[in-house]
Amino acid sequence: MEIAMESIKPIIEKIEENLLERIGQQIGYLIHLNSNVKNLKDQFQKLGDKRHGMQLEIDEAERNGEVMTPEVERWVQKVENISKGLQGFLEEDVKANTMCLDGWCPNLKWRYSLSRKAKKKTLEIDGLLKDGQFSRVCYRLPPQGIGSSGFKDFESRISIVKEVLKALRDNDINMIAICGMGGIGKTTMAKEVAKMAKDDNLFDEVAMAVVSQNQDDKKIQGQIAETLGLKLVEEYSQERARRLKMRITSSKSVLVILDDIWDAVNLDDVGIPYGGQHNRCKILLTSRSEDACNQMRSQKNFKIEVLSREEAWNLFGEMAGNCVDTPNLRPIAKDVAEECGGLPVALVTVGRALENKSEVEWSAALQQLKKSIPKNIHGLDSKVYSSIKLSYDYLKSDEAKSCFLLCCLFPEDYDIPIEYLVRYGVGQSLLEKIDNVGEARYRVHAIVEYLKRSFLLLDSEKEESVKMHDVVRDVAISIAENHGFLVQCNNEKEEWPEKETYEHSAISLVSEKLKRHPDGLVCPKLELLQLVCSRDTLQTLPANLFKGMTGLKVLSLRCMSFPSLPESIRVLQNLRALHLDFCKLTDVSAIGALRKLEILSFFCSNIKELPREMGNLGHLKVLDLSKCHALRRIPPGLLSSLSHLEELYMLGVHVHWEPMEGNKEGANASLAELVSLSNHLMALKIDIPNIEVLPKYILFKNQMIKFQIYVDERMYYHSAETNSYLFKNKLALRSEGMYYHSAERSYLFKNKLALRRCDIPKSLFAKCEILCLKEIKDLKNIAYELDKEGFQCLKVLEVIESKNVEYVIDATLHQTPCAAFPILESLDLSYLDNLKEIYHCQFPERSLTDAKLGCFSNLRSIRLSFCTQLKNVFSLSIARGLLQLQDLKIGGSLQMKEIFPKEGEDEEALDKIMFPQLTVIHLEWLKSLIGFCTGLGPVQLVQSSLNQEVGSSEIDKLTTSENAEVIDDVQQHTTSSDFLESTPLISHKLFSSTTILWPPNLEELWLNYDDSIEVLFDLEGLKVDNDRQGITILSKLKYLRVNISSKLAYTWKNVPRGIQGFQNLTSIQVSSCDHLIYLIPLSIAKLLVRLQSIDLSRCDAIKNIVQRDGEEEAANIIIFPKLSSLILTRLLNLVSFCIEAYSFEWPSIKDITLSRCYNLKTIGSETQNPRKLKKINTELDSRPHEPRIGSLGFLGQCLECVPRSKNYGPMAVSDQGTTNKSQRSYSVKKEGTLTKPKHPRASDISNPSKIWSLFPSDLIECLKNLESVDLKRCDSIEVIFQLEELNVEESHVAPVLDQLQELHLNGLSKLMHIWKKGPNRIMGFGNLRLLEVKKCNNLTNLFSPSIGKLLVMLREIKVIGCEKIEELLAIVEEEEEEEVLFYKVKSIWLEDLPNLQWFCKKENAFEWPSLKKIMVTGCPNLRTFVPTNLKTPKLEEVYEDKEFETPQWKGDLNATLEHIFKGKEKQVDHDIQQQEQTEEQVDHETQQQEKLRPMR
């Protein structure tokens, strides 16, 4: 016992010790109440002081845009919570409960409790004070991004945004630019790009800085650093740049946007890494200067154009509000929006300024906009005009500014001829250091390009012209007014504006009605006067019109009619440029007094004779007589007296030139006078009626001369190049019927000769850049007979109807050290009946010198038409050098067998041949063509189509009897179809596996009227790597067109597995190819991801569009993601789109047109996918059945239980047993299992009990964007839309074909249902607007109520010539009766429906709130529309005739119909019946003729 007590004694002592300690602690609460409360108050005070100090730091940080750190925020919250509790504890509990009975009697319980609480709270405060030691109280907010862009999702903008994002994803691109004029929306688009790039996780960070015209590197650095959360405190720019670059390079990926670039930014100075410095840093520029972007080496520039008219109106309406929809304001608002020219900033500014304004204010604004003086439109000057004026102010030369202001002299939306700017600039001496007019011309064209790159001018559709945006023109006019310009373009003005004084430097008045001019006007500062009137308005020019304009330098009178110039024109001694274009003139002799005149133009005026006084114009540099068709006489000696003449334009002038040896005192001038001008003459355009008047030794001493000379007595009637001033040297030996290819008014031209005979100075050939020859006799070899040097300057050669020409180059006759045609770009040979070769050489061409092989090395275009003896274009040795060839068009060369013959080339050399620039190949009327280059690749034998499809290996698997039957089928098919030869032939393939690699960038291929080609693309032998990453084939091809190719059997053949290519093909058009078996093999179909349209017609052998080929693995789905149009016409044997059980994905298809495809049953697969099939109850099948001859009995019942193959659908048992070979769809192995059908016809098509639908339910589900269906004479279609197996889940209702708008059905003789009953919860067809049904004689109704209730947008119903239709809306027994309301139907057309009795025989469809017009004729049994009271508030007339001339109305629709047909017999009109029988007979005969039509 003692031992036990000793062992537990330490435990007892420990318990006693702890117990005493606990008791002491509890007693201590009673004793130390006051001290605990005091300690609590002290610590609470410290906590309050700490909290106050913390709040001061927080307030200071918030003023600097900083926020509390999360831990500080939590500490402050805890302090707030404990403070609230302590305040009440100290104020209430401590004071009220420490003593009772006025403090005389202590309450031990309360003392203990309060002391304990005070101690506990003191410990909590101690913890908070300890936790309140923070190294950082606040932090800066992270960058908030770039902000809202206000981007409008217009199509013109979305397309550019997508392209920009695509470029940003490209790893090879690190800098791109968005360019456009001021206010076009560059910044808005850049912000939208930034937002989308961030949302798509293209970049981790996006930074943006506005550069502006006053570029400040420090400011740019600050903006970028701020958006990246970097604080730059360094003073020096270099150190800031270093830190900024470090920050950017530390980011995984960053997009830096530099907005509003005016000049190139030095990225190193700013601190932005570029190029290879940081692969994941990309730069997006926005600028109104394309030059600045190019200087920064932007890799891709995206130009923003103005909004389309529709987009502009939508934006304007959004800004202006609903007031623009009021009838009185709408036309005014449209005009105001039009004046804004699609410029977003103008549309927004003007729209907001006129929001909710009165009609008067709108009209006033419109007038101001038209007159370019919108001073009272709020914000227009400050926001729009000032922005565009900045671009003007930033132009770097006075010449550019002057040229810009000259453009505002012309009317709105005017195609401004740049030649006017040239001549006005020369006349006013606006161009510095110019030695001649040609130099000035190039200077002005360069300035115009600069202004276009600055987005102050726009491109024009007319050559050598430019346009100015309407708003930019308004700004230019406002600027020009400060420079003394007066511009008024108002077609209603009849006289000059009233002014107290004309202190102007330039005046431009344009009005068709202008006819009164001031007399004696004083304009001392006027240097330029432009008057444009109507040629049909006779002008009276006062005698003293120019008397007060002595400083005038440029005078342009256009489209005016006056008998003579006023005498006061003689005072214009400073005049340097005079334009009298498009004028009716008689006497212009006063011009002789203008001795300083340098430019004189009579362009397209009817002047008949040049005055002899013009000989006084010794300083004249430019004389433009183009298109002066009435000009007949030029006084002799006049041209030679113009000693400083630099440019003479006389195309379209019918002057009767004197012969070369003629008398100088004759009635007319001689071309020999041009010889005296040869020192200065730099540009000559002239028509010469015959070769005799041309000097034999005309030498142009000026080596820089540009000329275009046409020699033919009839050629000027076809002149169309008279407006060109930037032209090439051209010689044209030509006759009637040829035409000019250049633009009308070009002054930057190349030397050109157009001749009919060749006995002209050979020196012209040496300088010629364009040579046109027509009907040239005694010319066999073009190159060296005409120019021994081989036309070293020629760029265009055109030879037509020259029957003696045998060679373009005959290298056997003229051995020269240099190659002929080294820079020739275009070769056009037409109707050369005896042309044998283009390049003729007696030696093997691979042994030719490099000089000879340099021939045609720059050739870009080859066009050969009806050169009937030509057998090829070039040999491969020449073709190898055609690296620049872009366009190859050959037609009518009946003996041409191949384009480029091999002729002994080594096989290794063939791999080196490439036409990298070739984009277009057109081959037409080449009856003998057998290939692009024959003798390459393996020889392929053409086999019977059925032999190829079945395959020998598969035939071997059949039993002996089956084998014999299949072979018998093949033989019968071959004999009856007559579209494949019974004996094997060598395949004629346009492209082999070798030649298809030669044009890698081909975009367009046409093959028309060919009798020999059997395969378009034969890819046998093409090498594909094991990883299927082989060469991509024709990846740029977009358009494929084949027409009347009588032996073409395959478009693609022998396609190797894993091939890549054809992914950009967008259009396939094939017509009249009677041997074509199918259009697209499955292996190719999978590649056509951008195919948009298929147009297939008159191909009698085609049974399917897509067909499995070779050993390509089976696919479960056929996807044409971009296909939008499918047109199939006159395909007599087409059955379905494909045989195998594939699913389809056609998300983009919009239009389907099928015509005269008599055997077409479905657009889907012949063998449907098993998951979509339902068993057809033949007892419920309403179609007539053929009597059964035999039955498979027990075997057939057993086979019904056999599992089906995944890709081959349900078992279809032939009603005629095994004797009908054409309907065999299965075979049974010895084990009794079902095998895949081997016969190509083994599919569901052979099932006589199956109801076929054009659009099966699985196909309907993928046609989400289908808008139009047009079916005509497809005699095998029984159902249009199969809705029974639609996959409608319980969780949602799936809308189907909800974009379909038009449905046209015509001549579908077996059609029983348009809509085959579907799920009750179906939704769809909600946009169908037109339903037209004609001559569908097996159709009994149009739709049921379950379908009718979906047609909420239906507007027009047209039913014609459907014999069996009894009612349009039929209630099916299985359906519940539903009320159908046709809210939108406006028109109903019912014609020749002999059995129609009602629209609906039930009391349904009684509300027609929009119905306005009904036409009923040939419906003798129609008595009642609907057997109930109808609601047709807008219907007041029912017509009996198609011309809508005989309306009837008897109060309501039912009464009117009863009145119309009252007394008429209830039978079909015999005339109608006889007419329809005749039409059916004609259709039947036509169908039989088409089926028996012999193959071409």
Coordinates of N, CA, C and O in Angstrom, one line a residue, residues 814-862:
H814 N 18.7 33.0 -138.3 CA 19.4 34.2 -137.8 C 20.1 33.8 -136.5 O 19.4 33.7 -135.5
Q815 N 21.4 33.6 -136.6 CA 22.1 33.3 -135.4 C 22.7 34.6 -134.8 O 23.6 35.2 -135.3
T816 N 22.1 35.0 -133.7 CA 22.6 36.2 -133.1 C 23.0 35.9 -131.7 O 22.6 35.0 -131.0
P817 N 23.9 36.7 -131.1 CA 24.5 36.4 -129.8 C 23.5 36.7 -128.7 O 23.7 36.3 -127.5
C818 N 22.4 37.4 -129.0 CA 21.5 37.8 -127.9 C 20.1 37.1 -128.1 O 19.7 36.8 -129.2
A819 N 19.4 36.9 -127.0 CA 18.1 36.2 -127.0 C 17.1 37.2 -127.5 O 17.1 38.4 -127.1
A820 N 16.1 36.7 -128.3 CA 15.0 37.6 -128.7 C 14.0 37.7 -127.6 O 13.9 36.8 -126.7
F821 N 13.3 38.8 -127.5 CA 12.2 39.0 -126.6 C 12.6 38.8 -125.1 O 11.9 38.1 -124.4
P822 N 13.7 39.3 -124.7 CA 14.2 39.0 -123.3 C 13.2 39.6 -122.2 O 13.2 39.1 -121.1
I823 N 12.5 40.7 -122.5 CA 11.6 41.3 -121.5 C 10.2 41.2 -122.0 O 9.3 41.9 -121.4
L824 N 9.9 40.4 -123.0 CA 8.5 40.3 -123.4 C 7.6 39.8 -122.3 O 7.9 38.8 -121.6
E825 N 6.5 40.5 -122.0 CA 5.6 40.1 -121.0 C 4.3 39.4 -121.5 O 3.7 38.6 -120.8
S826 N 3.8 39.8 -122.7 CA 2.6 39.3 -123.2 C 2.7 38.9 -124.6 O 3.2 39.7 -125.5
L827 N 2.3 37.7 -124.9 CA 2.3 37.1 -126.3 C 0.9 36.7 -126.7 O 0.3 35.8 -126.0
D828 N 0.4 37.4 -127.7 CA -1.0 37.1 -128.1 C -1.0 36.8 -129.6 O -0.7 37.7 -130.5
L829 N -1.3 35.5 -130.0 CA -1.3 35.1 -131.4 C -2.6 34.6 -131.7 O -3.1 33.6 -131.0
S830 N -3.3 35.1 -132.7 CA -4.6 34.8 -133.1 C -4.8 34.6 -134.6 O -4.3 35.4 -135.4
Y831 N -5.5 33.5 -134.9 CA -5.8 33.3 -136.3 C -4.6 33.3 -137.3 O -4.6 33.9 -138.3
L832 N -3.6 32.6 -136.9 CA -2.4 32.4 -137.7 C -2.4 31.0 -138.3 O -2.0 30.0 -137.6
D833 N -3.0 30.9 -139.4 CA -3.3 29.5 -140.0 C -2.1 28.7 -140.3 O -2.2 27.5 -140.3
N834 N -1.0 29.3 -140.5 CA 0.2 28.6 -140.9 C 1.3 28.6 -139.8 O 2.5 28.2 -140.1
L835 N 1.0 29.0 -138.6 CA 2.0 29.0 -137.5 C 2.3 27.6 -137.1 O 1.4 26.8 -136.7
K836 N 3.6 27.2 -137.3 CA 4.0 25.9 -137.0 C 4.6 25.8 -135.6 O 4.3 24.8 -134.9
E837 N 5.5 26.7 -135.3 CA 6.1 26.7 -134.0 C 6.3 28.1 -133.5 O 6.5 29.0 -134.3
I838 N 6.3 28.3 -132.2 CA 6.6 29.7 -131.7 C 8.1 29.8 -131.7 O 8.6 30.9 -132.1
Y839 N 8.8 28.8 -131.3 CA 10.3 28.9 -131.3 C 10.7 27.7 -132.1 O 10.5 26.5 -131.8
H840 N 11.4 27.9 -133.2 CA 11.9 26.9 -134.2 C 13.4 26.8 -134.1 O 14.1 27.8 -134.3
C841 N 13.9 25.6 -133.9 CA 15.4 25.4 -133.9 C 15.6 24.0 -134.5 O 14.9 23.1 -134.2
Q842 N 16.7 23.9 -135.3 CA 17.0 22.6 -135.9 C 17.8 21.7 -135.0 O 18.0 20.5 -135.3
F843 N 18.4 22.3 -133.9 CA 19.2 21.5 -133.0 C 18.3 21.1 -131.8 O 17.3 21.7 -131.5
P844 N 18.7 20.0 -131.1 CA 18.1 19.7 -129.9 C 18.1 20.9 -128.9 O 19.2 21.5 -128.7
E845 N 17.0 21.3 -128.4 CA 16.9 22.5 -127.7 C 17.7 22.5 -126.4 O 18.1 23.6 -125.8
R846 N 18.0 21.3 -125.8 CA 18.8 21.3 -124.6 C 20.3 21.7 -124.9 O 21.0 21.9 -124.0
S847 N 20.6 21.7 -126.2 CA 22.0 22.1 -126.5 C 22.1 23.6 -126.9 O 23.2 24.0 -127.2
L848 N 21.0 24.3 -126.7 CA 21.0 25.7 -127.1 C 21.8 26.5 -126.1 O 22.0 26.1 -124.9
T849 N 22.3 27.7 -126.5 CA 23.1 28.5 -125.6 C 22.2 29.2 -124.6 O 21.0 29.3 -124.7
D850 N 22.8 29.7 -123.5 CA 22.0 30.4 -122.5 C 21.3 31.6 -123.1 O 20.2 31.9 -122.6
A851 N 21.9 32.2 -124.1 CA 21.3 33.4 -124.7 C 20.0 33.0 -125.3 O 19.0 33.7 -125.2
K852 N 20.0 31.9 -126.0 CA 18.8 31.5 -126.7 C 17.7 31.1 -125.7 O 16.5 31.3 -125.9
L853 N 18.2 30.4 -124.6 CA 17.2 30.0 -123.6 C 16.7 31.2 -122.9 O 15.7 31.0 -122.1
G854 N 17.3 32.3 -123.0 CA 16.8 33.5 -122.3 C 15.5 34.1 -123.0 O 14.9 35.0 -122.5
C855 N 15.2 33.6 -124.2 CA 14.0 34.0 -124.9 C 12.8 33.8 -124.0 O 12.6 32.7 -123.4
F856 N 11.9 34.7 -124.0 CA 10.6 34.6 -123.3 C 10.8 34.4 -121.8 O 9.8 34.0 -121.1
S857 N 11.9 34.7 -121.2 CA 12.2 34.5 -119.8 C 11.3 35.4 -118.9 O 11.1 35.1 -117.7
N858 N 10.8 36.5 -119.5 CA 10.0 37.4 -118.7 C 8.5 37.3 -119.0 O 7.7 38.1 -118.6
L859 N 8.2 36.3 -119.8 CA 6.8 36.2 -120.3 C 5.8 35.9 -119.1 O 6.0 35.0 -118.3
R860 N 4.7 36.7 -119.1 CA 3.7 36.6 -118.1 C 2.4 36.1 -118.6 O 1.6 35.5 -117.9
S861 N 2.1 36.4 -119.9 CA 0.8 36.0 -120.4 C 1.0 35.4 -121.8 O 1.7 36.0 -122.7
I862 N 0.4 34.2 -122.0 CA 0.4 33.6 -123.4 C -1.1 33.4 -123.7 O -1.8 32.7 -123.0

